Short mmCIF file of C-alpha atoms in Angstrom, two decimals:
data_model
loop_
_atom_site.label_atom_id
_atom_site.label_comp_id
_atom_site.label_asym_id
_atom_site.label_seq_id
_atom_site.Cartn_x
_atom_site.Cartn_y
_atom_site.Cartn_z
CA MET A 1 106.51 71.50 73.23
CA ALA A 2 108.17 74.95 73.51
CA ASN A 3 107.67 77.41 70.56
CA ASP A 4 107.53 80.98 69.77
CA HIS A 5 104.43 81.26 71.96
CA TRP A 6 106.34 79.49 75.04
CA ILE A 7 107.31 82.98 76.43
CA TYR A 8 104.45 85.13 77.83
CA ASP A 9 103.84 87.90 75.56
CA THR A 10 105.43 90.87 77.03
CA PRO A 11 108.26 93.15 75.32
CA PRO A 12 111.73 92.59 76.57
CA LEU A 13 113.14 95.35 78.71
CA SER A 14 116.64 95.18 77.89
CA ASP A 15 119.15 93.56 75.70
CA VAL A 16 120.09 90.97 78.25
CA GLU A 17 116.31 89.92 78.53
CA ALA A 18 116.18 89.69 74.72
CA LYS A 19 119.09 87.30 74.76
CA LEU A 20 117.82 85.23 77.91
CA ARG A 21 114.55 84.28 76.26
CA PRO A 22 115.98 81.94 73.57
CA LEU A 23 117.85 79.94 76.23
CA LEU A 24 114.73 79.65 78.20
CA VAL A 25 112.91 78.42 74.98
CA GLN A 26 115.74 76.07 74.39
CA LEU A 27 115.33 74.52 78.00
CA GLY A 28 111.72 74.29 77.65
CA ASN A 29 112.22 72.32 74.17
CA ASP A 30 114.94 70.04 76.02
CA ASN A 31 112.26 69.24 78.67
CA LYS A 32 114.42 70.80 81.20
CA LEU A 33 111.93 73.48 82.31
CA LEU A 34 108.13 73.12 82.48
CA GLY A 35 107.36 76.72 83.61
CA VAL A 36 109.66 79.50 84.67
CA GLN A 37 109.74 83.29 85.64
CA VAL A 38 112.80 85.38 85.92
CA CYS A 39 113.03 88.74 87.19
CA ALA A 40 116.09 91.12 87.92
CA TYR A 41 116.75 94.59 88.77
CA LYS A 42 120.10 96.67 88.21
CA ASP A 43 120.40 99.98 89.99
CA GLY A 44 116.98 99.93 91.34
CA LYS A 45 115.58 99.36 87.85
CA VAL A 46 113.64 96.30 86.33
CA ILE A 47 115.93 94.81 83.50
CA ILE A 48 114.38 91.39 83.32
CA ASP A 49 110.56 90.32 83.83
CA THR A 50 109.97 87.17 81.69
CA ALA A 51 107.55 84.34 82.27
CA GLY A 52 107.30 81.17 80.07
CA GLY A 53 105.94 77.62 79.91
CA LEU A 54 103.12 75.99 81.58
CA LEU A 55 101.63 76.29 85.10
CA GLU A 56 101.22 72.45 85.44
CA LYS A 57 102.37 69.12 83.37
CA ASP A 58 99.87 67.88 81.18
CA GLY A 59 98.07 71.31 81.11
CA ASP A 60 97.79 74.30 78.70
CA ARG A 61 97.75 77.31 81.03
CA PRO A 62 100.50 79.57 80.57
CA VAL A 63 103.00 80.92 83.45
CA GLN A 64 102.18 84.70 83.67
CA PRO A 65 104.21 87.25 85.48
CA ASP A 66 101.73 87.11 88.51
CA SER A 67 101.75 83.35 88.57
CA LEU A 68 102.51 81.95 92.21
CA PHE A 69 105.25 79.27 92.47
CA PRO A 70 106.35 77.15 95.58
CA VAL A 71 109.63 78.05 96.15
CA PHE A 72 110.76 75.85 99.09
CA SER A 73 113.68 77.32 101.13
CA VAL A 74 113.75 80.62 99.27
CA THR A 75 111.26 81.33 102.01
CA LYS A 76 113.98 81.21 104.50
CA GLY A 77 115.44 84.49 103.10
CA ILE A 78 111.97 86.19 103.69
CA THR A 79 111.66 84.78 107.32
CA ALA A 80 115.19 85.88 108.02
CA GLY A 81 114.44 89.48 106.80
CA MET A 82 111.24 89.63 109.04
CA LEU A 83 113.50 88.92 112.08
CA HIS A 84 116.04 91.46 110.97
CA TRP A 85 113.30 94.12 110.36
CA LEU A 86 111.88 93.40 114.01
CA ILE A 87 115.43 93.99 115.25
CA ASP A 88 115.75 97.22 113.38
CA ALA A 89 112.64 98.34 114.78
CA GLY A 90 113.79 97.61 118.23
CA LYS A 91 111.36 94.82 119.19
CA LEU A 92 114.19 92.40 120.07
CA LYS A 93 117.93 92.09 119.79
CA LEU A 94 120.35 89.37 118.16
CA GLU A 95 121.82 88.74 121.39
CA ASP A 96 118.24 88.10 123.19
CA SER A 97 117.69 84.64 124.62
CA VAL A 98 114.84 82.95 122.67
CA ALA A 99 113.33 81.70 125.93
CA ASN A 100 113.17 85.52 127.43
CA ILE A 101 110.94 86.12 124.06
CA TRP A 102 108.92 82.94 124.20
CA SER A 103 108.98 81.32 127.58
CA GLU A 104 108.04 77.61 126.66
CA PHE A 105 110.99 77.37 124.56
CA GLY A 106 113.27 77.48 127.54
CA SER A 107 112.60 73.73 128.17
CA HIS A 108 115.13 70.93 127.90
CA GLY A 109 118.31 73.37 128.29
CA LYS A 110 117.37 75.71 125.44
CA ASP A 111 117.65 78.63 127.71
CA LEU A 112 121.15 79.45 126.18
CA ILE A 113 119.98 79.69 122.62
CA LYS A 114 119.83 83.24 121.42
CA VAL A 115 118.17 84.95 118.35
CA HIS A 116 121.44 84.84 116.46
CA HIS A 117 121.83 81.12 117.06
CA ALA A 118 118.38 80.58 115.18
CA LEU A 119 119.29 82.69 112.39
CA ASN A 120 122.79 81.17 111.82
CA HIS A 121 121.78 77.44 111.97
CA THR A 122 123.71 76.96 115.25
CA SER A 123 120.93 76.38 117.74
CA GLY A 124 121.62 72.75 117.88
CA LEU A 125 117.86 71.77 116.91
CA HIS A 126 118.78 70.75 113.28
CA ASN A 127 116.74 67.69 113.55
CA ALA A 128 113.77 69.23 115.54
CA LEU A 129 110.47 68.09 114.00
CA ALA A 130 112.08 65.66 111.46
CA ASP A 131 109.76 62.92 112.91
CA ILE A 132 106.73 65.16 111.61
CA VAL A 133 108.47 66.16 108.06
CA LEU A 134 109.33 62.59 107.34
CA GLY A 135 106.72 60.41 109.46
CA ASN A 136 103.47 62.35 109.25
CA PRO A 137 104.07 65.59 106.91
CA PHE A 138 100.40 66.67 107.18
CA LEU A 139 101.09 67.93 110.60
CA MET A 140 102.98 70.63 109.09
CA SER A 141 99.62 72.33 108.19
CA ASN A 142 99.04 72.85 112.06
CA TRP A 143 100.99 75.80 112.97
CA GLU A 144 100.16 75.96 116.55
CA GLU A 145 101.23 72.34 117.15
CA CYS A 146 104.58 72.87 115.17
CA LEU A 147 105.26 75.68 117.46
CA LYS A 148 104.67 73.59 120.76
CA SER A 149 106.63 70.76 119.29
CA THR A 150 109.46 73.28 118.59
CA ALA A 151 109.31 74.67 122.13
CA MET A 152 109.47 70.92 123.51
CA SER A 153 112.42 69.96 121.38
CA VAL A 154 115.73 68.77 122.61
CA PRO A 155 118.83 70.24 121.25
CA GLU A 156 121.65 67.90 119.86
CA SER A 157 124.74 70.25 120.33
CA GLU A 158 125.47 73.27 122.53
CA PRO A 159 124.46 76.69 120.89
CA GLY A 160 127.04 78.07 118.46
CA LYS A 161 129.04 74.97 118.29
CA GLU A 162 127.92 73.38 115.07
CA GLN A 163 126.41 74.93 111.97
CA THR A 164 124.16 72.35 110.61
CA TYR A 165 121.32 73.22 108.15
CA HIS A 166 117.83 73.66 110.01
CA TYR A 167 116.08 72.43 106.94
CA ILE A 168 112.35 72.68 108.52
CA SER A 169 113.15 73.67 112.30
CA TYR A 170 114.56 77.01 111.02
CA GLY A 171 111.15 78.33 110.20
CA TYR A 172 109.32 77.28 113.31
CA ILE A 173 112.07 78.64 115.46
CA CYS A 174 112.13 81.95 113.83
CA GLY A 175 108.29 82.22 113.48
CA GLY A 176 107.70 81.51 117.11
CA ILE A 177 110.22 84.18 117.85
CA ILE A 178 108.30 86.72 115.61
CA GLU A 179 104.95 85.99 117.02
CA HIS A 180 105.83 86.03 120.50
CA ALA A 181 108.19 89.29 120.24
CA THR A 182 105.06 91.20 118.77
CA GLY A 183 102.08 89.49 119.88
CA LYS A 184 100.86 89.54 116.33
CA LYS A 185 100.30 86.61 113.81
CA PHE A 186 103.28 85.67 111.64
CA GLN A 187 101.32 86.86 108.31
CA GLU A 188 100.57 90.08 109.81
CA ILE A 189 104.17 90.80 110.16
CA LEU A 190 104.82 89.68 106.92
CA GLU A 191 102.30 91.84 105.56
CA GLU A 192 103.48 94.87 107.53
CA ALA A 193 107.11 94.48 107.22
CA PHE A 194 107.45 93.69 103.30
CA ILE A 195 104.00 93.22 101.27
CA HIS A 196 102.71 96.63 101.88
CA PRO A 197 105.86 98.72 101.77
CA LEU A 198 107.07 96.91 98.72
CA GLN A 199 103.78 97.05 96.98
CA ILE A 200 103.79 93.20 96.33
CA GLU A 201 100.29 92.37 97.30
CA GLY A 202 98.93 89.17 95.97
CA GLU A 203 102.49 87.85 94.84
CA LEU A 204 104.09 86.71 98.03
CA TYR A 205 102.60 84.34 100.70
CA ILE A 206 103.82 82.05 103.48
CA GLY A 207 100.57 80.22 103.57
CA ILE A 208 98.12 81.17 100.75
CA PRO A 209 94.65 82.42 101.39
CA ALA A 210 91.60 81.10 99.58
CA GLY A 211 91.03 82.72 96.16
CA VAL A 212 94.54 82.59 94.49
CA GLU A 213 94.25 78.85 93.35
CA ALA A 214 94.14 79.82 89.84
CA ARG A 215 97.40 81.41 89.78
CA LEU A 216 99.39 78.44 91.50
CA ALA A 217 101.99 76.66 89.64
CA SER A 218 102.30 72.94 90.32
CA LEU A 219 105.20 70.93 91.01
CA ALA A 220 106.52 68.45 88.60
CA PRO A 221 108.91 65.63 89.83
CA TYR A 222 112.54 65.57 89.29
CA GLY A 223 113.34 64.30 85.67
CA ASP A 224 116.46 62.43 86.44
CA ASP A 225 117.19 59.23 88.62
CA PRO A 226 116.45 60.40 92.46
CA LYS A 227 119.62 58.42 93.26
CA LYS A 228 121.40 61.52 92.06
CA LEU A 229 119.71 63.47 94.86
CA SER A 230 121.23 60.80 97.33
CA GLU A 231 124.70 61.47 95.80
CA VAL A 232 124.58 65.04 96.12
CA GLY A 233 123.09 64.87 99.59
CA SER A 234 125.98 62.91 100.68
CA ARG A 235 128.44 65.71 100.13
CA LEU A 236 126.54 68.18 102.23
CA ASP A 237 126.69 68.95 105.71
CA LEU A 238 123.24 67.93 106.52
CA PRO A 239 121.38 66.81 109.88
CA SER A 240 121.22 63.00 110.46
CA SER A 241 117.50 63.25 109.41
CA LEU A 242 118.17 64.30 105.98
CA LYS A 243 120.81 61.94 104.99
CA PRO A 244 120.90 60.11 101.53
CA ASP A 245 118.09 57.54 102.23
CA ASN A 246 115.79 60.18 103.59
CA ILE A 247 116.65 62.67 100.75
CA GLN A 248 115.64 60.28 98.33
CA GLN A 249 112.26 59.58 100.09
CA ALA A 250 111.79 63.23 100.40
CA ALA A 251 112.46 63.87 96.58
CA THR A 252 109.83 61.37 95.80
CA MET A 253 107.18 62.73 98.21
CA VAL A 254 107.85 66.51 98.10
CA PRO A 255 106.38 67.60 94.83
CA ALA A 256 102.93 65.79 95.36
CA LEU A 257 103.09 67.01 99.09
CA PHE A 258 103.57 70.69 98.23
CA ASN A 259 101.02 70.34 95.50
CA MET A 260 98.25 69.73 98.13
CA LEU A 261 96.26 72.73 99.12
CA ASN A 262 96.23 72.25 102.83
CA ILE A 263 100.08 72.19 102.83
CA ARG A 264 100.13 75.25 100.55
CA ARG A 265 97.72 77.05 102.92
CA ALA A 266 99.82 76.04 105.85
CA ILE A 267 102.36 78.56 107.56
CA ILE A 268 105.69 76.87 107.05
CA PRO A 269 108.28 79.67 107.28
CA ALA A 270 111.20 77.40 106.19
CA ALA A 271 109.59 76.01 103.18
CA ASN A 272 106.36 76.96 101.58
CA ALA A 273 106.33 80.61 100.29
CA HIS A 274 104.25 81.11 97.15
CA CYS A 275 105.46 83.82 94.95
CA SER A 276 106.18 85.29 91.56
CA ALA A 277 109.57 86.05 90.69
CA ARG A 278 109.04 89.71 90.24
CA ALA A 279 108.05 89.87 93.94
CA ILE A 280 111.09 88.04 95.07
CA ALA A 281 113.44 90.07 93.04
CA ARG A 282 111.82 93.34 94.42
CA TYR A 283 112.34 92.21 97.98
CA TYR A 284 116.16 91.53 97.22
CA ALA A 285 116.33 94.90 95.11
CA SER A 286 115.33 96.62 98.37
CA LEU A 287 117.70 94.85 100.48
CA VAL A 288 120.69 95.14 98.45
CA ASP A 289 120.14 98.92 98.61
CA GLY A 290 120.03 98.92 102.29
CA GLY A 291 116.12 98.62 102.48
CA ALA A 292 115.49 101.44 100.13
CA ILE A 293 112.13 100.96 98.21
CA PRO A 294 112.81 100.73 94.52
CA PRO A 295 110.70 102.85 92.09
CA PRO A 296 107.15 101.31 91.18
CA HIS A 297 107.78 98.10 89.19
CA SER A 298 107.13 98.91 85.45
CA SER A 299 103.73 98.25 84.65
CA SER A 300 103.78 99.08 81.01
CA SER A 301 104.82 95.56 80.05
CA SER A 302 103.65 93.19 82.88
CA THR A 303 99.73 92.60 83.14
CA PRO A 304 98.44 92.77 85.64
CA PRO A 305 100.75 95.31 87.30
CA LEU A 306 102.60 94.14 90.30
CA GLY A 307 100.59 94.81 93.49
CA SER A 308 97.20 95.08 91.85
CA HIS A 309 95.86 92.02 93.31
CA PRO A 310 94.02 92.09 96.68
CA HIS A 311 96.41 90.53 98.97
CA ILE A 312 93.51 88.60 100.60
CA PRO A 313 90.82 87.74 98.09
CA HIS A 314 87.18 87.85 98.84
CA SER A 315 87.87 90.12 102.02
CA THR A 316 86.97 93.85 102.23
CA ALA A 317 88.93 96.80 100.85
CA ALA A 318 89.91 97.79 104.40
CA GLU A 319 91.25 94.28 105.29
CA ASN A 320 93.25 94.55 102.26
CA SER A 321 94.82 98.05 102.81
CA SER A 322 97.83 98.76 104.78
CA SER A 323 97.18 100.89 107.96
CA SER A 324 101.03 101.56 108.20
CA PRO A 325 102.11 104.90 106.90
CA LYS A 326 104.05 104.84 103.62
CA ILE A 327 107.80 104.57 104.10
CA ASP A 328 110.82 104.87 101.84
CA LYS A 329 113.23 102.48 103.60
CA LEU A 330 112.61 98.97 105.29
CA PHE A 331 115.79 99.24 107.51
CA SER A 332 117.38 102.11 109.28
CA ASN A 333 120.78 100.53 110.30
CA PRO A 334 123.45 101.60 108.08
CA LYS A 335 125.18 98.22 108.34
CA ILE A 336 122.15 96.24 107.70
CA HIS A 337 124.32 94.18 105.05
CA ASP A 338 127.02 93.43 107.67
CA ALA A 339 124.09 92.15 109.83
CA PHE A 340 122.68 89.92 107.01
CA LEU A 341 126.26 88.68 106.29
CA GLY A 342 127.43 88.10 109.90
CA VAL A 343 130.46 90.31 109.43
CA GLY A 344 132.15 93.32 110.84
CA GLU A 345 130.65 93.90 114.20
CA TYR A 346 128.30 90.99 113.72
CA ALA A 347 131.20 88.64 113.08
CA SER A 348 131.18 86.92 116.70
CA LEU A 349 127.35 86.14 116.21
CA VAL A 350 128.05 83.58 113.37
CA LYS A 351 130.00 80.37 112.80
CA GLN A 352 133.34 81.64 111.26
CA ASP A 353 133.54 80.63 107.55
CA GLY A 354 130.28 79.10 107.69
CA ILE A 355 127.72 78.89 104.60
CA PHE A 356 125.31 81.03 106.44
CA GLY A 357 125.51 84.68 108.01
CA LEU A 358 122.42 85.76 110.02
CA GLY A 359 119.79 83.89 108.11
CA PHE A 360 120.90 84.42 104.63
CA LYS A 361 123.41 82.36 102.60
CA ARG A 362 126.39 83.96 101.77
CA CYS A 363 127.24 84.54 98.16
CA HIS A 364 130.88 84.16 97.21
CA HIS A 365 132.62 85.31 94.19
CA SER A 366 133.65 82.18 92.09
CA LYS A 367 137.17 83.27 91.39
CA ASP A 368 138.54 84.66 94.72
CA ARG A 369 135.59 83.45 97.02
CA SER A 370 135.18 87.31 98.33
CA LEU A 371 131.82 87.96 99.68
CA ILE A 372 129.64 89.60 97.12
CA GLY A 373 126.12 89.19 98.31
CA PHE A 374 123.53 87.19 100.08
CA GLY A 375 120.23 85.18 99.23
CA HIS A 376 118.77 81.97 99.65
CA SER A 377 117.95 79.08 97.13
CA GLY A 378 115.30 76.38 97.50
CA MET A 379 115.08 72.62 96.82
CA GLY A 380 114.03 72.21 93.15
CA GLY A 381 115.94 75.09 91.73
CA SER A 382 114.17 78.34 92.46
CA THR A 383 116.38 81.30 93.97
CA GLY A 384 116.63 84.72 94.87
CA PHE A 385 119.88 86.73 95.83
CA CYS A 386 121.65 89.99 95.25
CA ASP A 387 125.05 91.38 94.52
CA ILE A 388 125.75 94.19 96.83
CA GLU A 389 128.49 96.24 94.87
CA ASN A 390 126.67 95.73 91.54
CA LYS A 391 123.28 96.74 93.06
CA PHE A 392 121.97 93.63 91.32
CA ALA A 393 119.13 91.47 92.44
CA ILE A 394 117.54 88.26 90.79
CA ALA A 395 114.94 85.68 91.26
CA VAL A 396 114.29 82.54 89.39
CA THR A 397 111.17 80.45 90.09
CA LEU A 398 110.80 76.85 88.46
CA ASN A 399 108.09 74.35 88.74
CA LYS A 400 109.88 71.23 87.26
CA MET A 401 112.05 70.07 90.35
CA SER A 402 115.76 70.74 89.07
CA TYR A 403 119.06 69.80 90.73
CA GLY A 404 120.25 73.39 89.75
CA ALA A 405 121.95 73.25 86.35
CA GLU A 406 118.85 75.14 84.62
CA THR A 407 119.14 77.98 87.38
CA ALA A 408 122.85 78.12 86.90
CA ARG A 409 122.78 78.49 83.08
CA ILE A 410 120.12 81.38 83.48
CA ILE A 411 122.29 83.16 86.00
CA GLN A 412 125.45 82.53 84.19
CA LEU A 413 124.07 84.11 81.09
CA VAL A 414 122.41 87.17 82.94
CA CYS A 415 125.80 87.77 84.93
CA SER A 416 127.73 87.32 81.89
CA GLU A 417 125.88 89.90 79.66
CA LEU A 418 126.08 92.36 82.60
CA ASN A 419 129.61 91.74 83.19
CA ILE A 420 129.15 91.07 86.91
CA PRO A 421 130.54 88.21 88.91
CA VAL A 422 128.88 84.80 88.75
CA PRO A 423 128.28 83.56 92.44
CA GLU A 424 130.18 80.52 93.19
CA GLU A 425 126.98 78.36 93.89
CA TYR A 426 126.10 78.77 90.29
CA SER A 427 129.63 79.01 88.70
CA GLY A 428 129.63 75.21 87.53
CA PHE A 429 126.80 72.85 86.91
CA GLU A 430 128.19 70.08 89.19
CA ASP A 431 128.72 72.63 91.97
CA SER A 432 125.42 74.29 91.64
CA ASP A 433 123.70 70.94 91.47
CA ALA A 434 124.97 70.05 94.90
CA LYS A 435 124.29 73.49 96.35
CA VAL A 436 121.06 74.66 95.18
CA LEU A 437 119.22 71.46 95.72
CA VAL A 438 118.70 71.13 99.38
CA ASN A 439 119.12 74.71 100.60
#
C-alpha cells in the first residue's frame, strides 16, 4: 500500500516535481503502479528525478533512482541513436545497401534494402524472427544465431513500400549493421557512443552484465483483462505475426520471460534495455539539444550519483574507463533533428506521413498534429521522448505492465504544469492505451 514513504526520499527539484509526487502516490494506492521512476530535463537542467514504489510484487525493496527497469521498445530509440552516431562519424551512410556492409544479409533478394529502410520500418522484414519470438523465445538469448536468422530471412514486401512495425527484427537488422560497419561488438559501440560521453555508467544496458541483479526491477503482469490488449492491437498497423491472438499470448508470456536472467543478459536491441529513467532522460536531453552533453546530473539529491556505478561490475578499473576523449557533443550534423524525424532533406528516405522517422517515433502536437519532437515508447508503459522547441526531455519507467493510461497521466500533468504541448500519443487515455502499448 502506498503511503508517505512510497516516494524514495529525495527533495523535489521543482514545483512541478512536488505536484507530480502526490499523483504517483495516488496511482500506487489505486494499484495502478507498482514501481516507477520519472526524470525530466528542461533547458538542459534536471527538473524532476523521482523514484517510488517497489522493485517487485510481494517484495519490500524500494525503487531507487539507480534501479534498472526493463523498458521494452524504448530500446529502439537507443539503437536508432547508435546508427545515427555512426552515420555522423562517417562510418556508413543512410543510402548504403545493408548487404554492402553485411554481406550475408544480401540473400533472398535483400540486396535492395538500405540503412534508411531498416530505420524507417520499411525493409519488408516485419515478420522476420517471429517464429523464434513466439515459438522458442529462449533463442533470443543467442545473439549470433539471431543475426544469422536475420541475414537469411525473406522479405515480404519490397523496400520502402510499406511501413509495418518491425517489433523484434528491427533490433537485429540495426544491430547487425552496427557490428559489421565497425568490426566491434554492439555493446562496445553503445558504451563509446553514449554511456561514457553522457556519464551514465551502470544505468543503461542492452544486455545486463553480472553484478547488477540487486538493482533490477521485476515486471508484474497487466492488471486488466488481456483481451483489452487484443482489442487495442486490432486497431494498429501490426505485422501478421503480431495480430490479436498472438498479442494476447505475448501479454501473458512476456513479463515472466523478460524477468528471466538469461533474457535480461541477452542482446535484444529492439526490446531489452535495462535502465533508469534518469539515464534515458539524459540521453534525450542531449538529443533534443542537437547532441550537446548536458551539465552533470544533479547529485545533491540523487544517491548514488548518476554515473558513479562501474559499468561492468567485478571488472578492472581499466575495463570500466573510457578510452575515448572527452567530448561536448554527440553529433556534428546541424540538421540531426531532421535526420531523426525524416524531414527536410531526409524526407525522401521515409514513408510519408508514417508513424516513424528514421528510427524514432514522431511526436505530434495533440491539437494541430504539427511535429514537436521524437522518442520511443515501450510495451507496458515505459517511455522516453523530447520536445525540440521547448528543450524538454522526459523518461518514465514502470514495472507493472500498463496499457499507457498511467504514463499519459504523468506526462499530461508535467506538460500542463510547464505549459508545453502534450504529445498526441498521451493526450487521451484511450488513444494512449492504443499507442503506448506495443510500440
